[in-house]
Coordinates of C-alpha atoms in Angstrom, one line a residue:
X22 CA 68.5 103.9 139.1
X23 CA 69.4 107.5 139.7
X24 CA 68.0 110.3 138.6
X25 CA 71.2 111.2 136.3
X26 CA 71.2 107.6 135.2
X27 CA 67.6 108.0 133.5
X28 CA 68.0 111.1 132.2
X29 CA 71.5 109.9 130.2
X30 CA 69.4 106.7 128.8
X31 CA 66.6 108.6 127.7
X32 CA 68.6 111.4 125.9
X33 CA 70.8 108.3 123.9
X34 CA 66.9 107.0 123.1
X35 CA 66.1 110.6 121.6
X36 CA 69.2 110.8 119.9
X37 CA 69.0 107.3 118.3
X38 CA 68.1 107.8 114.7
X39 CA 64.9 106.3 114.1
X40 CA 64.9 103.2 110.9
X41 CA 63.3 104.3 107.7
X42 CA 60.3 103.4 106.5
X43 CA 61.3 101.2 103.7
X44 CA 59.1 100.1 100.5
X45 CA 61.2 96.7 99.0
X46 CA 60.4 97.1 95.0
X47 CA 61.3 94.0 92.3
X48 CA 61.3 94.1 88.6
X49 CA 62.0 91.7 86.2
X50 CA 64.8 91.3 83.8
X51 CA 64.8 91.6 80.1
X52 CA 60.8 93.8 80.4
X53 CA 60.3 96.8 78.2
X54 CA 61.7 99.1 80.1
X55 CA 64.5 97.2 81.8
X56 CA 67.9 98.8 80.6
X57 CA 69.8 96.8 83.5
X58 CA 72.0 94.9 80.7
X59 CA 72.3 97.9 78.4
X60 CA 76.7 99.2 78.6
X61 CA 77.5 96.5 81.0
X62 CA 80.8 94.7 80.6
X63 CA 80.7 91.1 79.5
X64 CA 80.6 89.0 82.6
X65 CA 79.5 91.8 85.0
X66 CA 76.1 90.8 86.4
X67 CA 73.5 93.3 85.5
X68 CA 71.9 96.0 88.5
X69 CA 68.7 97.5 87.8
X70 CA 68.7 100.5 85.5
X71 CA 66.4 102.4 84.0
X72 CA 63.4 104.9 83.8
X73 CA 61.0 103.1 86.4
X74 CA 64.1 102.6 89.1
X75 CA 65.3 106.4 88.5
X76 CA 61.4 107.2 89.2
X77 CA 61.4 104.8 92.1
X78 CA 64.6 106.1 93.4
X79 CA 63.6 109.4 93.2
X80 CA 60.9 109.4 94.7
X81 CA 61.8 107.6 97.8
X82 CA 64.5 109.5 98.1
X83 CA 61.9 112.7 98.4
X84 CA 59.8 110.9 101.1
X85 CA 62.5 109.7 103.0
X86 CA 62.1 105.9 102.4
X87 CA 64.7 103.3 102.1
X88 CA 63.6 101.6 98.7
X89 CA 65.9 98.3 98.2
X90 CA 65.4 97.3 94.5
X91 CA 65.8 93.4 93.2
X92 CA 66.6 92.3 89.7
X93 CA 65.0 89.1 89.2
X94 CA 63.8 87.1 86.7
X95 CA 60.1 88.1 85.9
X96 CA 57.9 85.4 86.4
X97 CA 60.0 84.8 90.2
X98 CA 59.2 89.0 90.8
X99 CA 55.1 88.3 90.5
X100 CA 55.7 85.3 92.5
X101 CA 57.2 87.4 95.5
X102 CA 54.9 90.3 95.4
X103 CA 52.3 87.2 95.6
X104 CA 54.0 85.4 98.8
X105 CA 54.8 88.8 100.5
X106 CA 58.4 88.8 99.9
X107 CA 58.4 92.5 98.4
X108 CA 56.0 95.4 98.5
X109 CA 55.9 96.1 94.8
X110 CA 57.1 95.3 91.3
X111 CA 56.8 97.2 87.9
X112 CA 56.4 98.1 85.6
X113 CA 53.1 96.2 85.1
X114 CA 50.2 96.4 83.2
X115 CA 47.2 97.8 85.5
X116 CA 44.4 95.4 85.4
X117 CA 40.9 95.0 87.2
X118 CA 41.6 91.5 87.9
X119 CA 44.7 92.4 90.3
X120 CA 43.0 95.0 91.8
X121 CA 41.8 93.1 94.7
X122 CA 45.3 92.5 95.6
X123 CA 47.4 95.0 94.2
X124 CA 47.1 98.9 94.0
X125 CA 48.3 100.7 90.8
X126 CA 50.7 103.9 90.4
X127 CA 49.3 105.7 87.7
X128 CA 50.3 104.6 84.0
X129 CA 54.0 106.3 83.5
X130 CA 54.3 105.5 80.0
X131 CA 51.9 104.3 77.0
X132 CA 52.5 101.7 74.6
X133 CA 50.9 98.7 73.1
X134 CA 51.2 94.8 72.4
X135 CA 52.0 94.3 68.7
X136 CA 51.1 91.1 67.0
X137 CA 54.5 89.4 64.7
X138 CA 54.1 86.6 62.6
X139 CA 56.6 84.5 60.8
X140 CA 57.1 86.1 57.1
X141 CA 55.2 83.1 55.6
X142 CA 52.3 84.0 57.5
X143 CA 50.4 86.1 55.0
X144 CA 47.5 86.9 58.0
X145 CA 47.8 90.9 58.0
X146 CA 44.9 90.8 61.0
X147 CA 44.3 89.7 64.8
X148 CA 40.4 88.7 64.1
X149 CA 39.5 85.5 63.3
X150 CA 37.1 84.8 60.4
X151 CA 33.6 83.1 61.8
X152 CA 34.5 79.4 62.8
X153 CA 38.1 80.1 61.5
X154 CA 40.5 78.9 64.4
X155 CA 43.7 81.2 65.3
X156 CA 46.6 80.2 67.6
X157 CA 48.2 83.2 69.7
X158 CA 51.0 83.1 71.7
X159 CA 52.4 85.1 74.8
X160 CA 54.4 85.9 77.6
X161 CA 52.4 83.9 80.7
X162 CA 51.3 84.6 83.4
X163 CA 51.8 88.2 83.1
X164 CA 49.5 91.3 82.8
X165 CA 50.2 90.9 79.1
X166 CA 48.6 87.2 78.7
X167 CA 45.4 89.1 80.9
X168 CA 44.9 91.7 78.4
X169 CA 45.4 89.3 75.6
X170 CA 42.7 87.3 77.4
X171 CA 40.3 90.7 78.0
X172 CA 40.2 91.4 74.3
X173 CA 40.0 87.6 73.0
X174 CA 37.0 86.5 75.5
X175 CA 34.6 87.0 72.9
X176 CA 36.2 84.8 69.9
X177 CA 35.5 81.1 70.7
X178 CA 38.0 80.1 67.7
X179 CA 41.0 82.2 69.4
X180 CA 43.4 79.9 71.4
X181 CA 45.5 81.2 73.8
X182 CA 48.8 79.8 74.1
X183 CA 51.7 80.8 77.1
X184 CA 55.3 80.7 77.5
X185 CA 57.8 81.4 80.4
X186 CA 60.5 83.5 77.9
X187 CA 59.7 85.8 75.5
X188 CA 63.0 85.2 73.8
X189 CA 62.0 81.7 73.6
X190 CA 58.9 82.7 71.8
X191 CA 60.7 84.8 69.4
X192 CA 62.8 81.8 68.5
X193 CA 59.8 79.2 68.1
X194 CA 58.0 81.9 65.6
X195 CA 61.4 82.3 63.5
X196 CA 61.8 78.7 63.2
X197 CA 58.2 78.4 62.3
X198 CA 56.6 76.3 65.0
X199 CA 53.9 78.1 64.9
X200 CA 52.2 77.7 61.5
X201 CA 50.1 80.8 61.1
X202 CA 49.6 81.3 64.8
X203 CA 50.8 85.0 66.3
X204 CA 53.0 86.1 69.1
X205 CA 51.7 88.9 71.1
X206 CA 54.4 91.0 72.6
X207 CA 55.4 94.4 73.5
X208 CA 57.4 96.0 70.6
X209 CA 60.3 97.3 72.6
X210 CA 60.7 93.6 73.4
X211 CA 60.3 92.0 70.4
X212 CA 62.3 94.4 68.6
X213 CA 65.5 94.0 71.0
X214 CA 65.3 90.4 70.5
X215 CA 65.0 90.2 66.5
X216 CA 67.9 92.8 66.4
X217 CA 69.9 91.1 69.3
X218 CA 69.0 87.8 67.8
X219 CA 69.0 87.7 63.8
X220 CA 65.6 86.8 63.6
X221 CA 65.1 87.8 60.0
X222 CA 62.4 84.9 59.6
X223 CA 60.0 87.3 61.9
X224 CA 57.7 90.3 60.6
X225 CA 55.9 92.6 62.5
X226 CA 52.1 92.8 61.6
X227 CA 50.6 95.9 63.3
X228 CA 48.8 96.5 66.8
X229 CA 46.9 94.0 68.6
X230 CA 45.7 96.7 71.8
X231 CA 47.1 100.2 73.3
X232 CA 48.5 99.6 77.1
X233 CA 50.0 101.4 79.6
X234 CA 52.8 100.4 82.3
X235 CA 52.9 101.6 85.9
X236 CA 53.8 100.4 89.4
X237 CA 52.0 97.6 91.4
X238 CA 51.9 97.7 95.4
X239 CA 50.5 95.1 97.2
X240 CA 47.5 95.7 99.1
X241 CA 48.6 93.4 101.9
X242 CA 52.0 94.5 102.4
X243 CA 51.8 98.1 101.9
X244 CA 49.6 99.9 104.0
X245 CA 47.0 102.8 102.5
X246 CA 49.2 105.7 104.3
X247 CA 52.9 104.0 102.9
X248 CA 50.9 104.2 99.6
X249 CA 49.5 107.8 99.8
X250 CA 52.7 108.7 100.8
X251 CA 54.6 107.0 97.7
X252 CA 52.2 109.1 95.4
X253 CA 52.3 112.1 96.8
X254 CA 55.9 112.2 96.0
X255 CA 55.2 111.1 92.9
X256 CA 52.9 113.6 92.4
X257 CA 55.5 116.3 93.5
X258 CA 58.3 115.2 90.8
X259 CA 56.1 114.9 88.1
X260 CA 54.7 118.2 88.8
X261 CA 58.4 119.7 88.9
X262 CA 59.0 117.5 85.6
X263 CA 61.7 115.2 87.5
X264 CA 60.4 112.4 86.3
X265 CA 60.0 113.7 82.7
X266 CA 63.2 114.3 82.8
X267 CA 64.4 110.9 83.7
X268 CA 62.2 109.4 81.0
X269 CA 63.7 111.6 78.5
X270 CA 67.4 110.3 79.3
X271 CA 66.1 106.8 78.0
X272 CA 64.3 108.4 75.2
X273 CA 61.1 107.9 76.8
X274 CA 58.2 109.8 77.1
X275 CA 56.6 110.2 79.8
X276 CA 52.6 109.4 79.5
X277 CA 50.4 112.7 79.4
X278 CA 47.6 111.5 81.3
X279 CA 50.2 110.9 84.2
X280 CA 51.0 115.2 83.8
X281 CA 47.3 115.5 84.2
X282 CA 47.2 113.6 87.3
X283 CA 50.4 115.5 89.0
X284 CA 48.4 118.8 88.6
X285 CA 44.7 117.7 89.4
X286 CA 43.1 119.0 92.3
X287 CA 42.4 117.1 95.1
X288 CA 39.3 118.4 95.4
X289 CA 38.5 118.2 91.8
X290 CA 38.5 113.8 92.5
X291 CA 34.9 113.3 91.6
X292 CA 32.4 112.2 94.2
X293 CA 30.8 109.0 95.0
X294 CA 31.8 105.1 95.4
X295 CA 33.3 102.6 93.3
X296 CA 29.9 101.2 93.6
X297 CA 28.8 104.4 91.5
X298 CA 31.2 103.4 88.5
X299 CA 30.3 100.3 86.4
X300 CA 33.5 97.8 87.4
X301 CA 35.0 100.4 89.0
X302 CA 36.0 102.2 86.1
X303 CA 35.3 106.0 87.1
X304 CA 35.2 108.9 85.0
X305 CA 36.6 108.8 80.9
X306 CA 37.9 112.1 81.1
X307 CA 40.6 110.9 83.2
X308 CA 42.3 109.0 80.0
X309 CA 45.1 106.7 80.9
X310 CA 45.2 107.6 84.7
X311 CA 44.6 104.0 86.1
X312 CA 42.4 105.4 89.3
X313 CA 40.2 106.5 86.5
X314 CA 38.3 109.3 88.7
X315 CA 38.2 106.8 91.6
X316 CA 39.7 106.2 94.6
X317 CA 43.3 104.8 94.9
X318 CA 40.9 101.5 96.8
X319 CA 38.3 101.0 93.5
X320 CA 39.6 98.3 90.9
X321 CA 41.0 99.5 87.9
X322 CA 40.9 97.8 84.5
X323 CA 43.0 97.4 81.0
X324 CA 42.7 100.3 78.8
X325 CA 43.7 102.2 75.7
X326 CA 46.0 105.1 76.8
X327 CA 44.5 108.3 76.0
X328 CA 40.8 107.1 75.4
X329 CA 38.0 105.9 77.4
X330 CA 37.1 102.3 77.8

């Protein structure tokens, strides 16, 4: 091969644009914060909209990643981040169970599970009297049916009951095939589907436990750099208040403690181990910032937004 010959290959090498890095992101249809069938003509299948893809989109689109984002039914989008068919899915409820496999953006917005009961259900209350038996029911598996689990673990009397649809749930309460038993649900949720649904035989009771929602990357698929890189743009656009602003287009707010994240100092990240913090839950002062003081690696756990464990 002559000299000329070389030279021409390797400048068409240099010149070749190099692939993305890509992230491939799912989220589940019909969730909180899912606006994907919101305006859309009858017929016309649904694309993803809403606050958590603007934020996603935006902030790939400030690192430079390709970020393809699937709209699929929920249960199948926790399946896939499980079998290594996606990098990440939200929005999710940060757990400590899942943090062995998954790492946690922090908590973009704060909300709560509310507890709804058919109107002849005269309970006004989640706790069971002693040795009085109480039937709860709830989206499963999900982060929801783990926190419902966390806060029930010490009432022996509390059964847990799961279901694949939340409108299905919905429907069983308003028809009363749940006795006195509760459903457990996010109230963006349940109030979409009584509206959207007539379900005029359903009341709401009051809160059952404070969450927060935030994005989930697996811990396999992702590397630590993709992931430092993800939230270092996230950091920059909540700083700039991008992302506030894209939460206030869906009349969202979003969560403060994720404003105090944007503008703490590295440095100010206090020292030590996740063996330093008892379950790896790092410093209260943080509030609802899921790394909790920690390291993006320690486990993070359930919480009320705003207040220490």
């Amino acid at each position: 091969m002559s000299i000329r010959v070389f030279l021409m290959i390797w400048t068409l090498l240099l010149s070749w644009p190099a692939k993305a890095m890509e992230l491939r992101f799912v989220t589940g249809e019909f969730l909180s914060f899912d606006f994907s069938s919101r305006d859309m003509p009858s017929g016309t299948a649904p694309v993803p909209r809403g606050p958590f893809v603007e934020t996603v989109q935006a902030v790939c689109a400030y690192i430079r990643y390709d970020c393809p984002i699937g709209l699929v039914p929920w249960r199948r989008s926790l399946a896939m981040l499980e079998q290594g068919q996606t990098d990440a899915v939200f929005a999710i409820i940060p757990i400590y169970e899942r943090a062995i496999e998954l790492r946690f953006s922090p908590v973009l917005i704060d909300s709560s599970l509310n507890l709804y009961a058919h109107r002849s259900n005269p309970l006004q209350g989640w706790r069971p009297e002693s040795g009085e038996r109480r039937d709860f029911y709830t989206l499963g598996p999900s982060g929801t049916a783990n926190v419902v689990r966390q806060r029930l673990q010490d009432f022996p009397s509390a059964n847990i009951h799961l279901e694949s649809d939340n409108l299905r749930l919905m429907r069983k309460l308003n028809a009363g095939r749940f006795g006195n038993g509760m459903v457990i649900m996010n109230p963006v949720i349940a109030r979409r589907l009584i509206e959207q649904h007539g379900l005029s035989n359903v009341r709401e009771v009051g809160l059952f436990k404070k969450v927060g929602y935030a994005i989930a990357f697996s811990r396999e698929q992702v590397s630590p750099q993709e992931f430092e890189a993800f939230e270092q743009g996230l950091k920059a656009l909540i700083a700039d208040g991008t992302i506030a602003a894209i939460f206030q287009r869906y009349q969202l707010e979003l969560a403060p403690s994720a404003r105090q994240w944007a503008f703490r100092k590295r440095s100010a990240t206090p020292q030590g181990t996740c063996r330093d913090a008892p379950h790896g839950r790092g410093s209260e002062k943080d509030g609802s910032d899921v790394h909790r003081g920690t390291s993006a690696d320690c486990p993070v756990m359930a919480f009320e937004p705003g207040q220490g464990l």
